[in-house]
mmCIF file of C-alpha atoms in Angstrom:
data_model
loop_
_atom_site.group_PDB
_atom_site.id
_atom_site.type_symbol
_atom_site.label_atom_id
_atom_site.label_comp_id
_atom_site.label_asym_id
_atom_site.label_seq_id
_atom_site.Cartn_x
_atom_site.Cartn_y
_atom_site.Cartn_z
ATOM 1 C CA MET E 1 -45.296 -35.057 -19.076
ATOM 2 C CA SER E 2 -41.819 -35.651 -18.679
ATOM 3 C CA HIS E 3 -40.494 -33.015 -22.088
ATOM 4 C CA PRO E 4 -42.115 -29.466 -20.476
ATOM 5 C CA LEU E 5 -41.393 -30.294 -17.196
ATOM 6 C CA ALA E 6 -37.743 -31.131 -18.403
ATOM 7 C CA ILE E 7 -38.012 -27.623 -20.429
ATOM 8 C CA LEU E 8 -39.265 -25.329 -16.936
ATOM 9 C CA GLN E 9 -36.413 -26.679 -15.325
ATOM 10 C CA VAL E 10 -33.838 -25.654 -18.005
ATOM 11 C CA LEU E 11 -35.297 -22.522 -18.121
ATOM 12 C CA LEU E 12 -35.133 -22.176 -14.358
ATOM 13 C CA ILE E 13 -31.271 -23.137 -14.499
ATOM 14 C CA PHE E 14 -30.475 -20.627 -17.851
ATOM 15 C CA LEU E 15 -32.501 -17.487 -15.650
ATOM 16 C CA ILE E 16 -30.823 -18.044 -12.108
ATOM 17 C CA ASN E 17 -27.672 -17.922 -14.026
ATOM 18 C CA GLN E 18 -28.748 -14.741 -15.548
ATOM 19 C CA ALA E 19 -29.359 -12.998 -11.854
ATOM 20 C CA VAL E 20 -26.211 -14.107 -10.519
ATOM 21 C CA LEU E 21 -23.259 -13.371 -13.719
ATOM 22 C CA PRO E 22 -23.091 -10.143 -13.577
ATOM 23 C CA VAL E 23 -24.141 -8.864 -17.953
ATOM 24 C CA ASN E 24 -21.422 -7.073 -19.957
ATOM 25 C CA SER E 25 -18.861 -7.310 -17.364
ATOM 26 C CA PRO E 26 -16.261 -4.429 -17.949
ATOM 27 C CA GLN E 27 -13.609 -5.937 -18.923
ATOM 28 C CA VAL E 28 -10.522 -4.676 -17.149
ATOM 29 C CA ILE E 29 -7.457 -3.588 -19.057
ATOM 30 C CA VAL E 30 -4.897 -2.000 -16.916
ATOM 31 C CA ASP E 31 -4.901 -2.118 -13.379
ATOM 32 C CA GLU E 32 -1.890 -0.712 -11.768
ATOM 33 C CA VAL E 33 -0.493 1.171 -8.836
ATOM 34 C CA GLU E 34 2.637 3.923 -9.734
ATOM 35 C CA LEU E 35 5.100 4.240 -6.948
ATOM 36 C CA ASN E 36 6.113 7.675 -6.707
ATOM 37 C CA PHE E 37 8.129 8.224 -3.152
ATOM 38 C CA PRO E 38 8.089 10.300 -1.302
ATOM 39 C CA GLU E 39 5.409 12.000 -3.240
ATOM 40 C CA GLY E 40 2.574 9.760 -3.029
ATOM 41 C CA LEU E 41 0.874 6.400 -5.207
ATOM 42 C CA VAL E 42 -1.234 7.010 -8.071
ATOM 43 C CA PHE E 43 -3.705 4.055 -8.696
ATOM 44 C CA HIS E 44 -4.507 3.921 -12.331
ATOM 45 C CA LEU E 45 -7.855 1.929 -13.749
ATOM 46 C CA GLU E 46 -8.762 1.615 -17.913
ATOM 47 C CA ILE E 47 -12.335 -0.441 -18.843
ATOM 48 C CA ALA E 48 -14.172 -1.744 -21.440
ATOM 49 C CA SER E 49 -17.718 -2.091 -20.463
ATOM 50 C CA GLY E 50 -20.626 -3.558 -22.415
ATOM 51 C CA VAL E 51 -22.843 -1.343 -20.120
ATOM 52 C CA VAL E 52 -22.241 2.880 -19.386
ATOM 53 C CA VAL E 53 -20.246 3.168 -16.005
ATOM 54 C CA GLU E 54 -21.830 5.115 -13.490
ATOM 55 C CA ARG E 55 -19.828 4.891 -10.321
ATOM 56 C CA VAL E 56 -16.133 3.584 -9.848
ATOM 57 C CA THR E 57 -15.034 3.319 -6.080
ATOM 58 C CA LEU E 58 -11.343 3.116 -5.477
ATOM 59 C CA VAL E 59 -11.258 0.685 -2.036
ATOM 60 C CA TYR E 60 -8.181 0.757 -0.075
ATOM 61 C CA SER E 61 -5.572 0.203 3.046
ATOM 62 C CA SER E 62 -2.612 -0.628 5.135
ATOM 63 C CA ASN E 63 -1.143 -2.792 7.042
ATOM 64 C CA GLY E 64 -1.380 -0.544 9.583
ATOM 65 C CA ARG E 65 -2.955 -0.636 12.830
ATOM 66 C CA SER E 66 -5.963 2.033 13.107
ATOM 67 C CA CYS E 67 -8.347 3.021 15.003
ATOM 68 C CA GLN E 68 -10.709 3.024 12.928
ATOM 69 C CA PRO E 69 -11.269 -0.134 11.530
ATOM 70 C CA GLY E 70 -12.515 -1.396 7.701
ATOM 71 C CA LYS E 71 -10.743 -0.235 4.703
ATOM 72 C CA ALA E 72 -10.646 3.990 2.682
ATOM 73 C CA ARG E 73 -13.171 4.531 -0.258
ATOM 74 C CA LYS E 74 -12.680 7.241 -2.448
ATOM 75 C CA ASP E 75 -15.526 8.064 -5.340
ATOM 76 C CA LEU E 76 -13.827 8.749 -8.386
ATOM 77 C CA ASP E 77 -15.069 12.039 -10.616
ATOM 78 C CA PHE E 78 -15.769 11.140 -14.453
ATOM 79 C CA THR E 79 -18.140 11.400 -17.377
ATOM 80 C CA PRO E 80 -20.172 7.835 -16.918
ATOM 81 C CA ALA E 81 -18.780 5.720 -20.270
ATOM 82 C CA LYS E 82 -18.940 2.547 -21.701
ATOM 83 C CA ASP E 83 -14.936 3.258 -21.965
ATOM 84 C CA LEU E 84 -13.251 4.602 -19.252
ATOM 85 C CA GLN E 85 -9.907 5.860 -18.299
ATOM 86 C CA LEU E 86 -8.827 6.538 -14.989
ATOM 87 C CA GLU E 87 -6.737 7.523 -12.181
ATOM 88 C CA TRP E 88 -6.530 7.976 -8.298
ATOM 89 C CA GLU E 89 -3.517 9.681 -6.213
ATOM 90 C CA TRP E 90 -3.467 9.033 -2.975
ATOM 91 C CA ASP E 91 -0.842 12.569 -2.095
ATOM 92 C CA PHE E 92 1.627 12.343 1.182
ATOM 93 C CA THR E 93 2.487 15.513 1.123
ATOM 94 C CA HIS E 94 -1.148 16.481 1.598
ATOM 95 C CA ASN E 95 -2.552 13.216 3.992
ATOM 96 C CA GLY E 96 1.049 12.445 5.452
ATOM 97 C CA THR E 97 3.988 9.173 4.381
ATOM 98 C CA ILE E 98 2.937 6.073 4.651
ATOM 99 C CA PRO E 99 7.012 4.871 5.047
ATOM 100 C CA PRO E 100 8.641 2.445 3.583
ATOM 101 C CA GLY E 101 7.788 -1.308 4.501
ATOM 102 C CA VAL E 102 4.297 -0.266 4.598
ATOM 103 C CA ILE E 103 1.946 -2.849 2.328
ATOM 104 C CA VAL E 104 -0.821 -0.682 0.561
ATOM 105 C CA GLU E 105 -3.740 -2.761 -0.126
ATOM 106 C CA TRP E 106 -6.503 -1.958 -3.781
ATOM 107 C CA GLN E 107 -9.459 -3.213 -5.673
ATOM 108 C CA TRP E 108 -11.480 -1.923 -7.317
ATOM 109 C CA GLU E 109 -16.258 -1.420 -6.765
ATOM 110 C CA ILE E 110 -17.318 -0.313 -10.666
ATOM 111 C CA THR E 111 -20.675 0.165 -10.272
ATOM 112 C CA ASP E 112 -23.470 -0.093 -14.321
ATOM 113 C CA SER E 113 -26.515 1.857 -15.382
ATOM 114 C CA LEU E 114 -28.013 -1.335 -14.634
ATOM 115 C CA GLY E 115 -27.000 -1.227 -11.172
ATOM 116 C CA ASN E 116 -24.438 -4.173 -11.679
ATOM 117 C CA VAL E 117 -21.459 -4.665 -9.077
ATOM 118 C CA THR E 118 -17.859 -4.999 -9.926
ATOM 119 C CA LEU E 119 -14.917 -5.352 -8.364
ATOM 120 C CA THR E 120 -11.688 -5.846 -9.024
ATOM 121 C CA GLU E 121 -9.138 -9.031 -8.384
ATOM 122 C CA PRO E 122 -7.455 -7.280 -5.403
ATOM 123 C CA GLY E 123 -3.797 -5.625 -5.535
ATOM 124 C CA ALA E 124 -0.790 -4.909 -3.038
ATOM 125 C CA ILE E 125 1.757 -2.849 -3.205
ATOM 126 C CA LEU E 126 4.789 -2.689 -0.669
ATOM 127 C CA VAL E 127 6.023 0.562 0.011
ATOM 128 C CA GLN E 128 9.447 2.145 -0.965
ATOM 129 C CA ASP E 129 11.490 5.078 -2.258
ATOM 130 C CA GLN E 130 12.149 3.561 -6.089
ATOM 131 C CA ARG E 131 14.599 6.224 -5.750
ATOM 132 C CA HIS E 132 17.678 4.561 -4.523
ATOM 133 C CA ASP E 133 19.135 1.175 -4.674
ATOM 134 C CA TRP E 134 18.819 -0.761 -1.314
ATOM 135 C CA GLN E 135 20.654 -2.739 0.796
ATOM 136 C CA GLN E 136 18.728 -5.381 3.076
ATOM 137 C CA ILE E 137 19.036 -7.368 6.590
ATOM 138 C CA SER E 138 15.810 -8.747 7.659
ATOM 139 C CA ARG E 139 15.268 -11.362 10.647
ATOM 140 C CA ASP E 140 14.082 -11.916 13.719
ATOM 141 C CA GLY E 141 11.610 -10.002 13.249
ATOM 142 C CA ILE E 142 13.545 -6.730 12.294
ATOM 143 C CA THR E 143 13.694 -5.442 8.900
ATOM 144 C CA ILE E 144 16.911 -3.138 8.132
ATOM 145 C CA GLN E 145 17.457 -1.160 4.531
ATOM 146 C CA TRP E 146 20.375 1.571 3.492
ATOM 147 C CA TYR E 147 21.884 2.433 0.464
ATOM 148 C CA ALA E 148 25.266 4.774 1.035
ATOM 149 C CA ALA E 149 27.339 2.312 2.551
ATOM 150 C CA GLY E 150 28.830 -1.774 2.463
ATOM 151 C CA ASP E 151 27.465 -4.459 4.086
ATOM 152 C CA ALA E 152 29.359 -4.024 7.633
ATOM 153 C CA PHE E 153 27.684 -0.867 8.082
ATOM 154 C CA GLY E 154 24.300 -2.700 7.869
ATOM 155 C CA ASN E 155 25.323 -5.472 9.826
ATOM 156 C CA ASP E 156 26.701 -3.511 12.336
ATOM 157 C CA LEU E 157 22.494 -1.266 12.732
ATOM 158 C CA TYR E 158 21.055 -4.422 12.404
ATOM 159 C CA ALA E 159 23.044 -5.149 15.869
ATOM 160 C CA ILE E 160 22.050 -1.559 17.101
ATOM 161 C CA ALA E 161 18.793 -2.305 16.626
ATOM 162 C CA PHE E 162 18.661 -6.437 18.227
ATOM 163 C CA ASP E 163 20.092 -4.758 20.935
ATOM 164 C CA GLY E 164 17.981 -2.504 21.388
ATOM 165 C CA ARG E 165 14.919 -4.128 20.689
ATOM 166 C CA GLN E 166 16.606 -6.400 24.126
ATOM 167 C CA HIS E 167 17.076 -3.234 25.895
ATOM 168 C CA VAL E 168 13.147 -2.568 25.520
ATOM 169 C CA ILE E 169 12.194 -6.661 25.985
ATOM 170 C CA ASP E 170 14.505 -5.907 29.319
ATOM 171 C CA LEU E 171 12.869 -2.066 30.316
ATOM 172 C CA LEU E 172 9.738 -2.598 30.017
ATOM 173 C CA GLY E 173 8.701 -6.513 30.636
ATOM 174 C CA ILE E 174 7.384 -6.992 26.978
ATOM 175 C CA GLU E 175 7.310 -8.776 23.705
ATOM 176 C CA PHE E 176 7.236 -7.843 20.405
ATOM 177 C CA GLU E 177 4.626 -9.563 18.554
ATOM 178 C CA GLU E 178 5.176 -7.554 15.394
ATOM 179 C CA ASP E 179 7.915 -6.960 12.722
ATOM 180 C CA VAL E 180 9.777 -3.532 12.125
ATOM 181 C CA TRP E 181 10.555 -2.181 9.195
ATOM 182 C CA ILE E 182 13.725 0.024 9.651
ATOM 183 C CA THR E 183 14.935 2.492 6.765
ATOM 184 C CA VAL E 184 18.209 4.293 7.156
ATOM 185 C CA TYR E 185 18.886 7.393 5.317
ATOM 186 C CA PRO E 186 23.144 8.842 5.207
ATOM 187 C CA SER E 187 21.953 12.519 6.623
ATOM 188 C CA PRO E 188 18.991 14.136 8.023
ATOM 189 C CA ASP E 189 19.185 16.326 4.280
ATOM 190 C CA ASP E 190 18.276 13.029 3.284
ATOM 191 C CA VAL E 191 15.216 12.205 5.919
ATOM 192 C CA ARG E 192 13.759 15.534 5.794
ATOM 193 C CA ASP E 193 13.744 14.785 1.761
ATOM 194 C CA ALA E 194 11.873 11.707 2.505
ATOM 195 C CA LEU E 195 9.345 12.944 4.783
ATOM 196 C CA LYS E 196 8.805 16.098 2.929
ATOM 197 C CA PHE E 197 9.031 18.239 5.872
ATOM 198 C CA ASN E 198 11.366 21.745 6.957
ATOM 199 C CA THR E 199 12.045 20.561 10.365
ATOM 200 C CA GLN E 200 16.182 22.125 10.843
ATOM 201 C CA TRP E 201 16.973 18.978 11.726
ATOM 202 C CA THR E 202 15.981 15.819 12.769
ATOM 203 C CA GLY E 203 16.931 12.475 14.705
ATOM 204 C CA GLY E 204 14.285 10.498 13.235
ATOM 205 C CA ILE E 205 10.789 9.301 13.157
ATOM 206 C CA ALA E 206 8.710 6.522 14.424
ATOM 207 C CA PHE E 207 5.546 5.611 12.653
ATOM 208 C CA THR E 208 3.655 4.149 15.357
ATOM 209 C CA ASP E 209 0.708 2.376 12.855
ATOM 210 C CA HIS E 210 2.764 0.681 11.213
ATOM 211 C CA ASN E 211 5.652 -0.781 13.449
ATOM 212 C CA ALA E 212 8.745 1.069 10.920
ATOM 213 C CA MET E 213 10.950 3.840 11.466
ATOM 214 C CA ILE E 214 13.057 6.573 8.846
ATOM 215 C CA VAL E 215 16.511 7.696 10.891
ATOM 216 C CA PRO E 216 19.538 9.422 9.459
ATOM 217 C CA GLY E 217 23.053 7.409 9.858
ATOM 218 C CA ALA E 218 26.401 7.234 8.240
ATOM 219 C CA PRO E 219 29.382 4.901 9.085
ATOM 220 C CA GLY E 220 31.026 6.540 11.905
ATOM 221 C CA GLN E 221 28.321 7.112 13.942
ATOM 222 C CA GLU E 222 27.337 3.995 14.824
ATOM 223 C CA ASP E 223 28.250 5.431 18.969
ATOM 224 C CA TRP E 224 25.134 8.340 18.030
ATOM 225 C CA LEU E 225 22.600 5.692 16.145
#
């Protein structure tokens, strides 16, 4: 009597495994993000599946604070098929700039015609203005980056930021619990180009949700900074 029982156990294990593991899970060939600052980010996905894929959703977020917890979701438009090449652009010019120093995370949710749902491995990218060769100082919770001058200017920038933060701490009686990322462009024109707006002059902008700021400044302007 033990032999039929053993067969039954094996079949039950097989059925359980089939229920838990997706059938013909899609193979991810390309899963990457193209950084195109200041225009935006372009997400690319290429998959090959043994079953027709009916729905693909991009789940994405940044490390900024928000009044609405959770992650954003974007359903992509496409004709259902087994093999797909998809892309979607997060357009900063329409939706607001994500400043340098912000980490964007993403993951794809893939649903096939059998109802199986597959999640890709999570990915992350640091937003940066890839058009310039940045120099950087990062310590004591402050990151400063600049590109139009040497190390001495960077050290001056860091000292200004450190002293400024301490002044705020003394003035308001608060502590900074999170790091601050400061990006310095050499002129207001460069700042306007990075932010994609047409204000005639700007002394800088703070991205409060991301603990980041963008300011113009060059050697010789330390007192103003």
